[in-house]
mmCIF file of N, CA and C in Angstrom:
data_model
loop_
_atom_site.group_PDB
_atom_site.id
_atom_site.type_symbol
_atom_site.label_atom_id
_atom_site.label_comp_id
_atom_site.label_asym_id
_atom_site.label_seq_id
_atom_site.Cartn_x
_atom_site.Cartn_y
_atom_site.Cartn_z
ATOM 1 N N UNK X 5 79.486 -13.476 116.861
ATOM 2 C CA UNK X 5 79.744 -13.066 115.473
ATOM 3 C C UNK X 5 78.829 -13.849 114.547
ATOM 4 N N UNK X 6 78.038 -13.096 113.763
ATOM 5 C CA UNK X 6 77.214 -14.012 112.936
ATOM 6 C C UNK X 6 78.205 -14.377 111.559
ATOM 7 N N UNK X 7 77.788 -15.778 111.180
ATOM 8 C CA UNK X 7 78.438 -17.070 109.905
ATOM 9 C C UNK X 7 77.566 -16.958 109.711
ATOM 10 N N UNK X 8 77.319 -17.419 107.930
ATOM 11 C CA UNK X 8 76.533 -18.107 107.753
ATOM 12 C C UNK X 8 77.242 -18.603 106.321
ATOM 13 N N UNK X 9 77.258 -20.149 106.424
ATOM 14 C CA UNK X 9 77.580 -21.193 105.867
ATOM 15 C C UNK X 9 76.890 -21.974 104.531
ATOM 16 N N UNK X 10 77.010 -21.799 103.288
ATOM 17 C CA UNK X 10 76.256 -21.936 102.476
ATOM 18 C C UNK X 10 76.831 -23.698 102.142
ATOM 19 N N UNK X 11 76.160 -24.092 101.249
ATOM 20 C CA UNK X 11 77.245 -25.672 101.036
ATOM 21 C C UNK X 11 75.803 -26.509 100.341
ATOM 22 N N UNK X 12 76.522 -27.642 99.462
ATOM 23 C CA UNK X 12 75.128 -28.559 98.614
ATOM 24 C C UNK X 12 75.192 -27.823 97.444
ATOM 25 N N UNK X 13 76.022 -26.912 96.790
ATOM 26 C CA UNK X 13 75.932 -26.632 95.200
ATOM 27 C C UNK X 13 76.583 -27.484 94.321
ATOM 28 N N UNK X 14 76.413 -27.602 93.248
ATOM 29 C CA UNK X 14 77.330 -28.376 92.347
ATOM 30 C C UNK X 14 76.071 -28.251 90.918
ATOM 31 N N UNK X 15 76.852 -29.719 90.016
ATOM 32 C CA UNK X 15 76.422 -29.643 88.220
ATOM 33 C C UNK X 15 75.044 -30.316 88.645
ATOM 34 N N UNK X 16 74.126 -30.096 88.107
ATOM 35 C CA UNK X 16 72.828 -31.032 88.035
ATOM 36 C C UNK X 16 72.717 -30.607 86.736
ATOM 37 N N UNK X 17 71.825 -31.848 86.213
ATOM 38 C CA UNK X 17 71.016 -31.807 84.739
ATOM 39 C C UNK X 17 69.957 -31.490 84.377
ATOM 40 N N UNK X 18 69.411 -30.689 83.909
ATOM 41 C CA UNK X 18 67.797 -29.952 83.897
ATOM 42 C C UNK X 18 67.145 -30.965 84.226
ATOM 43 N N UNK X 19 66.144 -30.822 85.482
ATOM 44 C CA UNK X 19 65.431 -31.705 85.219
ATOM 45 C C UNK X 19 65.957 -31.818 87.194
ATOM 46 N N UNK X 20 66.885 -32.065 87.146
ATOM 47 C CA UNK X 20 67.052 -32.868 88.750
ATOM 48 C C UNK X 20 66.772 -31.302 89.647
ATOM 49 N N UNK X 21 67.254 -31.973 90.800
ATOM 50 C CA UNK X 21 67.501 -31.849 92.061
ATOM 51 C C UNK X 21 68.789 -31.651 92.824
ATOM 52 N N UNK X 22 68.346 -30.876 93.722
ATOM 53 C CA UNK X 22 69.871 -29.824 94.802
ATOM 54 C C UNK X 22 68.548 -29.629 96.127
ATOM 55 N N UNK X 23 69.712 -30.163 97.161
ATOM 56 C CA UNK X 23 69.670 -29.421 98.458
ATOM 57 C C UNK X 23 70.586 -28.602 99.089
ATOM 58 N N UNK X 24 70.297 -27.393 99.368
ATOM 59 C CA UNK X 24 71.018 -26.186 99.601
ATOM 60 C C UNK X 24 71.321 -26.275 100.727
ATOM 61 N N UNK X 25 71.965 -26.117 101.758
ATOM 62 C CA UNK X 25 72.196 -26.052 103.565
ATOM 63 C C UNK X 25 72.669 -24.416 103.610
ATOM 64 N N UNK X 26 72.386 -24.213 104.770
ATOM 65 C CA UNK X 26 73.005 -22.835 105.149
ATOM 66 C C UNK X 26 72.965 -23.045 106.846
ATOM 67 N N UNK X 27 74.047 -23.263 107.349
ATOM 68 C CA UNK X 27 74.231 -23.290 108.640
ATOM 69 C C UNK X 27 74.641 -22.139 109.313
ATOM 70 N N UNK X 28 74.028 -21.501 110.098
ATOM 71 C CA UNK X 28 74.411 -20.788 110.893
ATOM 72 C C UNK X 28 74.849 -20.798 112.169
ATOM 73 N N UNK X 29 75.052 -19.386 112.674
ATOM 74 C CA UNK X 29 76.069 -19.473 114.134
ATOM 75 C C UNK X 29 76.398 -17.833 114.407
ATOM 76 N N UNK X 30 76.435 -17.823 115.873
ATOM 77 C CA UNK X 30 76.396 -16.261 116.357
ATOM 78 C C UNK X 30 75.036 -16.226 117.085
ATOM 79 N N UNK X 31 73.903 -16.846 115.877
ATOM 80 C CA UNK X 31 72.732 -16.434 116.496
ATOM 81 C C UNK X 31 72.128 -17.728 116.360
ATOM 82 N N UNK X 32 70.411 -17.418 116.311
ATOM 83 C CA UNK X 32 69.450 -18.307 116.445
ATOM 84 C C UNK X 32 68.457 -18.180 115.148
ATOM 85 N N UNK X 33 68.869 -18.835 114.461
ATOM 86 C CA UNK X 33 68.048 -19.001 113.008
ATOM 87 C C UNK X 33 66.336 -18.795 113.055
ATOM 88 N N UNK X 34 66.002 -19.272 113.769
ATOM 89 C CA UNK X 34 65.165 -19.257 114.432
ATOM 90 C C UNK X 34 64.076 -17.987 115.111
ATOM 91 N N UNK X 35 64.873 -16.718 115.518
ATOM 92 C CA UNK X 35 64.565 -15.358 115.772
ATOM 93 C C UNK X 35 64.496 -14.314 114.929
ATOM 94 N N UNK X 36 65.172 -15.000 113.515
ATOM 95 C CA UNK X 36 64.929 -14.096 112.735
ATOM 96 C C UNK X 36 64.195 -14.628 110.933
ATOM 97 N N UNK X 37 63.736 -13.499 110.368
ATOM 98 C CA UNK X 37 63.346 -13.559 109.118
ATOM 99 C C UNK X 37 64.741 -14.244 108.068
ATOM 100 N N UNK X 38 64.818 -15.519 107.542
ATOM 101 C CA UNK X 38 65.606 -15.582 106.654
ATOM 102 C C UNK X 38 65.550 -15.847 104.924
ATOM 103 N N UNK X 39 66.348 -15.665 104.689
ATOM 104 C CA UNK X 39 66.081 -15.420 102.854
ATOM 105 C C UNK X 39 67.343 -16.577 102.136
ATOM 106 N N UNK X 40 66.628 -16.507 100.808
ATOM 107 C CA UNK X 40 67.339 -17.357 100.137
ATOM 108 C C UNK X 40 67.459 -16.134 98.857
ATOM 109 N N UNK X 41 68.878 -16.175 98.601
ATOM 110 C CA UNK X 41 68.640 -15.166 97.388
ATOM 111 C C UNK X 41 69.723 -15.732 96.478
ATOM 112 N N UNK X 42 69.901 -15.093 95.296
ATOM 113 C CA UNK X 42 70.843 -15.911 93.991
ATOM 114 C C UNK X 42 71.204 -14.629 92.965
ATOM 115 N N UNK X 43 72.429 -14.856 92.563
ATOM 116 C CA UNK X 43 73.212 -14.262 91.634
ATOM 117 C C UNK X 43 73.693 -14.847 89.884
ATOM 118 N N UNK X 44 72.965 -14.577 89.320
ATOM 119 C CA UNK X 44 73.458 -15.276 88.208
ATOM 120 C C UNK X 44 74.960 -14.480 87.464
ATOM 121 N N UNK X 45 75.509 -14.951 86.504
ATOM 122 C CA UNK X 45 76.499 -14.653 85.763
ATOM 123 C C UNK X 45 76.000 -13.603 85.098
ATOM 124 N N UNK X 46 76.434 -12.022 85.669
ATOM 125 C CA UNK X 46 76.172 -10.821 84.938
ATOM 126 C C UNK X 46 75.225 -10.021 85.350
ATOM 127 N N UNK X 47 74.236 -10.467 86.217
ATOM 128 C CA UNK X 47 72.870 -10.088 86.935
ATOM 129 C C UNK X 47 73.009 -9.515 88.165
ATOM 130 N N UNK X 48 72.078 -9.189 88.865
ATOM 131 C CA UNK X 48 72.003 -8.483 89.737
ATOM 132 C C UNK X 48 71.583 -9.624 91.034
ATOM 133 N N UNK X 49 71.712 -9.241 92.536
ATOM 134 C CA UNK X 49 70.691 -10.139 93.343
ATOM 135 C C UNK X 49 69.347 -10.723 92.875
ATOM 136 N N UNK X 50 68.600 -11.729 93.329
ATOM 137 C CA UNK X 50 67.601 -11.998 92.947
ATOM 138 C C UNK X 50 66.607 -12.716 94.035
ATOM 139 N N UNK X 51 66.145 -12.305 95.234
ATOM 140 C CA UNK X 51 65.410 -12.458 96.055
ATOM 141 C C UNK X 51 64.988 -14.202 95.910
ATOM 142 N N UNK X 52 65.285 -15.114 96.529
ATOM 143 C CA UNK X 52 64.544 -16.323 95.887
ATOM 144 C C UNK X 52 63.057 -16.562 96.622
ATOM 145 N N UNK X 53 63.362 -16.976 98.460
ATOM 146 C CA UNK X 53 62.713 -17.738 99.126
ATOM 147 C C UNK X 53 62.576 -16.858 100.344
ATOM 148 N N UNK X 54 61.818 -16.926 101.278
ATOM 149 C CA UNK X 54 62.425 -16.567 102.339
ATOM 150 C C UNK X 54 60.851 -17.289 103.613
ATOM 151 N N UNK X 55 61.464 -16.812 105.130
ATOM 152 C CA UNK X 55 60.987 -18.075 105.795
ATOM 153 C C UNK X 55 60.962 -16.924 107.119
ATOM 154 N N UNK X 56 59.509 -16.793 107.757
ATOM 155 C CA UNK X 56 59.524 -16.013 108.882
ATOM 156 C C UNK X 56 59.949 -16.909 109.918
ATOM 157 N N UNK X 57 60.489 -15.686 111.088
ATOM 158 C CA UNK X 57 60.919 -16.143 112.579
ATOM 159 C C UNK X 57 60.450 -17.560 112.818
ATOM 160 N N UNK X 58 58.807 -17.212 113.150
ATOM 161 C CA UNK X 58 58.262 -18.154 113.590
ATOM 162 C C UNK X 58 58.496 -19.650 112.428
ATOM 163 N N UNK X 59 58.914 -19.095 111.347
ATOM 164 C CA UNK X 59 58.560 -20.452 110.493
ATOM 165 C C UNK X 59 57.327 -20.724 109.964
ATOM 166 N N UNK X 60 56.311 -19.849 110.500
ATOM 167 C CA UNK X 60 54.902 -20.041 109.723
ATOM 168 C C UNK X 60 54.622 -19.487 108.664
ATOM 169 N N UNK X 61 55.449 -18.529 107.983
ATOM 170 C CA UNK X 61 55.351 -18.287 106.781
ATOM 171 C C UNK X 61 56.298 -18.300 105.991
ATOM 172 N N UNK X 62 56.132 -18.781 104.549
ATOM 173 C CA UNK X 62 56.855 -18.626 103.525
ATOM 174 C C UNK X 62 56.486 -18.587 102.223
ATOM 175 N N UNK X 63 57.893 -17.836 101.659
ATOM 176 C CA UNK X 63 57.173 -16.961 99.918
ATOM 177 C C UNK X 63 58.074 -17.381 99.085
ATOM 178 N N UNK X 64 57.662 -17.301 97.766
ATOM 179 C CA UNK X 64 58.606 -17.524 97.281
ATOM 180 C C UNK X 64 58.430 -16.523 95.658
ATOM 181 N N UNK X 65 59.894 -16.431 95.215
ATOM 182 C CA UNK X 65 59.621 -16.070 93.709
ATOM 183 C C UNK X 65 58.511 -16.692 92.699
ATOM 184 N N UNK X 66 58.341 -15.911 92.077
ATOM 185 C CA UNK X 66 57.467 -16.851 90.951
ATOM 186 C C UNK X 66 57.823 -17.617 89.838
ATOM 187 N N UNK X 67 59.246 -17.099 89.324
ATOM 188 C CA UNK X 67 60.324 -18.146 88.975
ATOM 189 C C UNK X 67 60.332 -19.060 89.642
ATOM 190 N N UNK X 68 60.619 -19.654 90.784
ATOM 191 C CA UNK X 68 60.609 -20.491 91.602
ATOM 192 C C UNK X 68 59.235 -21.583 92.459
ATOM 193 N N UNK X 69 58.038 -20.635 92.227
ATOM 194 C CA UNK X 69 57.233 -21.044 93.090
ATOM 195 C C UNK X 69 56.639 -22.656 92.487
ATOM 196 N N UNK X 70 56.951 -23.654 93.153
ATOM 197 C CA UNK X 70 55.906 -25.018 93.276
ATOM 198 C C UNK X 70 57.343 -26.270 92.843
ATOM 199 N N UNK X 71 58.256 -25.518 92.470
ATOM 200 C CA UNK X 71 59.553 -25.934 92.414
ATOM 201 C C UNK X 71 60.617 -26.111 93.491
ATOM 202 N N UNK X 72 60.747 -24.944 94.354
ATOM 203 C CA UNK X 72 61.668 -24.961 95.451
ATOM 204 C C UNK X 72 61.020 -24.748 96.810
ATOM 205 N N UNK X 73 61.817 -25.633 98.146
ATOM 206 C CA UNK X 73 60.799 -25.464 99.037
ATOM 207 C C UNK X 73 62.137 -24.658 100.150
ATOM 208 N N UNK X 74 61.553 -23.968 100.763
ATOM 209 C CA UNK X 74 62.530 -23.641 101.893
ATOM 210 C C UNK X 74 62.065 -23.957 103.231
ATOM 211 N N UNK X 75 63.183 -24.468 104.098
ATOM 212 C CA UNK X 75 63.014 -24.916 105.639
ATOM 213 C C UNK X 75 63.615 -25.127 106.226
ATOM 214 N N UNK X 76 63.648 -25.284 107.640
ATOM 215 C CA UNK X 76 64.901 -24.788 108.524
ATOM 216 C C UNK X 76 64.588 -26.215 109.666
ATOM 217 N N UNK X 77 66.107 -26.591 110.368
ATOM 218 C CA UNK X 77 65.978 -27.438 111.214
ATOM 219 C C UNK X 77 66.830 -26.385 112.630
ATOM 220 N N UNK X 78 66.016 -26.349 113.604
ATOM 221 C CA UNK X 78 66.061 -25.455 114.405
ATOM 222 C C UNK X 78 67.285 -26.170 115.379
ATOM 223 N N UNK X 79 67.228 -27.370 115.485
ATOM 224 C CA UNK X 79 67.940 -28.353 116.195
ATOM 225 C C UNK X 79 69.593 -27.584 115.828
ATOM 226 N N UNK X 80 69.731 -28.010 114.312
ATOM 227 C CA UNK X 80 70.810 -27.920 113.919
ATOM 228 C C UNK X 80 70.869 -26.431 113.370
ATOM 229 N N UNK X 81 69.870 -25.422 113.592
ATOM 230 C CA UNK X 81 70.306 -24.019 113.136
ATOM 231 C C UNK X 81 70.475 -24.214 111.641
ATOM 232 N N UNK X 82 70.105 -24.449 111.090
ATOM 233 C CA UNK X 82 70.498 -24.598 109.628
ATOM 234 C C UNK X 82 69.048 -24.328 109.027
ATOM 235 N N UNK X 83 69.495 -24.246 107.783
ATOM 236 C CA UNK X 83 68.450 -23.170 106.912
ATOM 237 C C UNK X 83 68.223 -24.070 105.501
ATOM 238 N N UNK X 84 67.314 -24.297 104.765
ATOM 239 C CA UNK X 84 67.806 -25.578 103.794
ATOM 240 C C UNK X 84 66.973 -25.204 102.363
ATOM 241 N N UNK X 85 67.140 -25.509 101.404
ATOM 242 C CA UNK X 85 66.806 -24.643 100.245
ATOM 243 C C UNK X 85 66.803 -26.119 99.615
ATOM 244 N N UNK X 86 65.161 -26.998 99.131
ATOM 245 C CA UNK X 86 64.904 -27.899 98.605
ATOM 246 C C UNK X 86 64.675 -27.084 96.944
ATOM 247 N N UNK X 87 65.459 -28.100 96.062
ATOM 248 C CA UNK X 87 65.557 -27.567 94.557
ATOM 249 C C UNK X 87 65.163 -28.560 93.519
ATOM 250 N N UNK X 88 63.992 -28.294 93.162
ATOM 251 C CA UNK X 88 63.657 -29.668 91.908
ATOM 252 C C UNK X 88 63.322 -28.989 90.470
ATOM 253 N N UNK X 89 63.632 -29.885 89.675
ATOM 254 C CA UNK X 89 62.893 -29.684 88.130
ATOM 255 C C UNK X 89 63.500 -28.387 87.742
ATOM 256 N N UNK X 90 64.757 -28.268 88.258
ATOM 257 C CA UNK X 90 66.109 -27.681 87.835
ATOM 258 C C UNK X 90 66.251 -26.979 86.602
ATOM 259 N N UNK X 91 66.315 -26.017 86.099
ATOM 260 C CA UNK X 91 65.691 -25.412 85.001
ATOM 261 C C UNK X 91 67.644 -24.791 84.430
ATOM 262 N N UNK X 92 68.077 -24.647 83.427
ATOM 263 C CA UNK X 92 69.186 -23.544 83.158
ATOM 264 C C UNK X 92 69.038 -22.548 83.561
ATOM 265 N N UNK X 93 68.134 -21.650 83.928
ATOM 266 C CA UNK X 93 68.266 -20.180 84.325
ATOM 267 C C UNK X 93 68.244 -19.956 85.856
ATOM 268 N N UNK X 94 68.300 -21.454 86.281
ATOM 269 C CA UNK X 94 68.133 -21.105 87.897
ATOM 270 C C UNK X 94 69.925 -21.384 87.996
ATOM 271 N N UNK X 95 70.529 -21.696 86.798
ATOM 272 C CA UNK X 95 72.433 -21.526 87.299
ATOM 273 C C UNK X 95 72.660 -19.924 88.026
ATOM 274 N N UNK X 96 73.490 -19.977 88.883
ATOM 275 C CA UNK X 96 73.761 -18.762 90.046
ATOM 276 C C UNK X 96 74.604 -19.228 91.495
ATOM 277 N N UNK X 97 75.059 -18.624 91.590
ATOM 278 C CA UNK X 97 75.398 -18.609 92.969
ATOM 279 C C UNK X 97 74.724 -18.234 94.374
ATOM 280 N N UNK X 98 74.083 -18.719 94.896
ATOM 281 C CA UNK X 98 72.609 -18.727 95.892
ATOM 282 C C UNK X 98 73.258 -18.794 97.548
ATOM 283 N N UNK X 99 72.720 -17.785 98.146
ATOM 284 C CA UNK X 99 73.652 -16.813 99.168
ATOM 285 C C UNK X 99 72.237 -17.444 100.071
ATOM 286 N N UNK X 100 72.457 -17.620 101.230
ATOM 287 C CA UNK X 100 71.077 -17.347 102.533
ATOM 288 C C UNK X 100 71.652 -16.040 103.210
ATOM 289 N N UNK X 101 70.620 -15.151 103.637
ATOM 290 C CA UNK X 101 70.503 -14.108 104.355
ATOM 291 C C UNK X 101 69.803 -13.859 105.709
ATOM 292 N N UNK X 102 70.071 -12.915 106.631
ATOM 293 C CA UNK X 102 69.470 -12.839 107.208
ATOM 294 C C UNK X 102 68.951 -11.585 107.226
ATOM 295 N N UNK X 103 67.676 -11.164 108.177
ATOM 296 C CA UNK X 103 66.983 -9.780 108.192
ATOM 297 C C UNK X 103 65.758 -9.724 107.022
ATOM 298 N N UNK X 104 67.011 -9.654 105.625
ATOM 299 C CA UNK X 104 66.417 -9.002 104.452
ATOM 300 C C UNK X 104 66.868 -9.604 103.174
ATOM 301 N N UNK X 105 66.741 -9.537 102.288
ATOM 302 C CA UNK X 105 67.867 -9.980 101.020
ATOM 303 C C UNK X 105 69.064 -9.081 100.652
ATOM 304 N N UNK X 106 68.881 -8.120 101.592
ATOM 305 C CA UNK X 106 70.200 -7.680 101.250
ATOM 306 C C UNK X 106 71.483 -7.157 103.111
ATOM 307 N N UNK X 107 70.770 -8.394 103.798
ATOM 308 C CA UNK X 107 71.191 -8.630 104.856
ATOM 309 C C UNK X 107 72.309 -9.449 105.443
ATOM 310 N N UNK X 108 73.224 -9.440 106.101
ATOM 311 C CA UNK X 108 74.032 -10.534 106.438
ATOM 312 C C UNK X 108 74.136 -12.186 105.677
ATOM 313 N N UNK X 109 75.579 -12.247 104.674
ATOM 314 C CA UNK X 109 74.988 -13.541 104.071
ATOM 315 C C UNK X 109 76.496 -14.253 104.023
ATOM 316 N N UNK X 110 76.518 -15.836 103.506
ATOM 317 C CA UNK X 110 77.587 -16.066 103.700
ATOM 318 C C UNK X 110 78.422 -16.284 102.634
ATOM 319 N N UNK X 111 79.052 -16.892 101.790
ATOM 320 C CA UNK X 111 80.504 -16.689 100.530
ATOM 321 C C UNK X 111 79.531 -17.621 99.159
ATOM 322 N N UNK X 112 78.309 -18.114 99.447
ATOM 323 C CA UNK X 112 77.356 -18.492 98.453
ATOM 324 C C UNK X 112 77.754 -19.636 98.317
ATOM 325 N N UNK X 113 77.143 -20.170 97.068
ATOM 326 C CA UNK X 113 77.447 -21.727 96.670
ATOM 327 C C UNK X 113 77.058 -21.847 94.905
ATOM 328 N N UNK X 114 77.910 -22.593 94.691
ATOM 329 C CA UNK X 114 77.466 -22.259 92.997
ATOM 330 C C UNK X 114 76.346 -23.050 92.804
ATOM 331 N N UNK X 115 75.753 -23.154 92.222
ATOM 332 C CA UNK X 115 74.324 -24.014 91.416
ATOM 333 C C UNK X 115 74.542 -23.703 90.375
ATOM 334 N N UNK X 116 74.826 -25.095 89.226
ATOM 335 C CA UNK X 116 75.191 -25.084 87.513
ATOM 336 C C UNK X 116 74.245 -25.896 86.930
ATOM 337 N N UNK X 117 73.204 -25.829 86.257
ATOM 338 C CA UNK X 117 72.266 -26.412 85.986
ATOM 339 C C UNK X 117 72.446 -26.687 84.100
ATOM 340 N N UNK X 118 72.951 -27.605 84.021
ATOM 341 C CA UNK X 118 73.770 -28.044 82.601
ATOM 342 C C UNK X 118 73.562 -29.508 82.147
ATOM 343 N N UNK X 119 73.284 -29.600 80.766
ATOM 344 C CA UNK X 119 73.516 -30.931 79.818
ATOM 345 C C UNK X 119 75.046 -31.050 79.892
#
């Protein structure tokens, strides 16, 4: 049965830093294409990150790009969503996926990016 385990959200202050985890299980993180995607208050999905099979490639939004890093520890199956220089509009609830961004994901995690 595929999980997938989101966890590492909470308040940061513009400006900081969040590490995202997404642990998985069922499968092998590893075999497949995974995504980082986010929901803000009122909005629609929003594609963030995402990280091929192999791990040799990765993209990111342009909202996001040179700011957030995504990467996976194969050991521990887990999926990890590095977050700096924390902006207010990146507040959302930020889901990992698998396949696609609109693929298998798990109950999210809030990210509140607030004075």
């Amino acid at each position: 049965q595929v999980q997938l385990v989101e966890s590492g959200g909470g308040l940061v202050q513009p400006g900081g830093s969040l590490r995202l985890s997404c642990a998985a299980s069922g499968f092998t993180l590893s075999s497949f294409w995974m995504y980082w995607v986010r929901q803000a208050p009122g909005k629609g999905l929003e594609w963030v990150s995402r990280m091929s099979a192999s791990g040799s490639y990765t993209d990111y939004a342009d909202s996001v790009k040179g700011r957030f890093t995504i990467s996976r520890d194969n050991a521990k199956n887990t999926l990890y969503l590095q977050m700096n220089s924390l902006k207010s509009e990146d507040t959302a609830v930020y889901y990992c996926a698998r396949d696609n961004a609109s693929g298998p994901k798990g109950k999210g995690t809030l990210v509140t990016v607030s004075s």
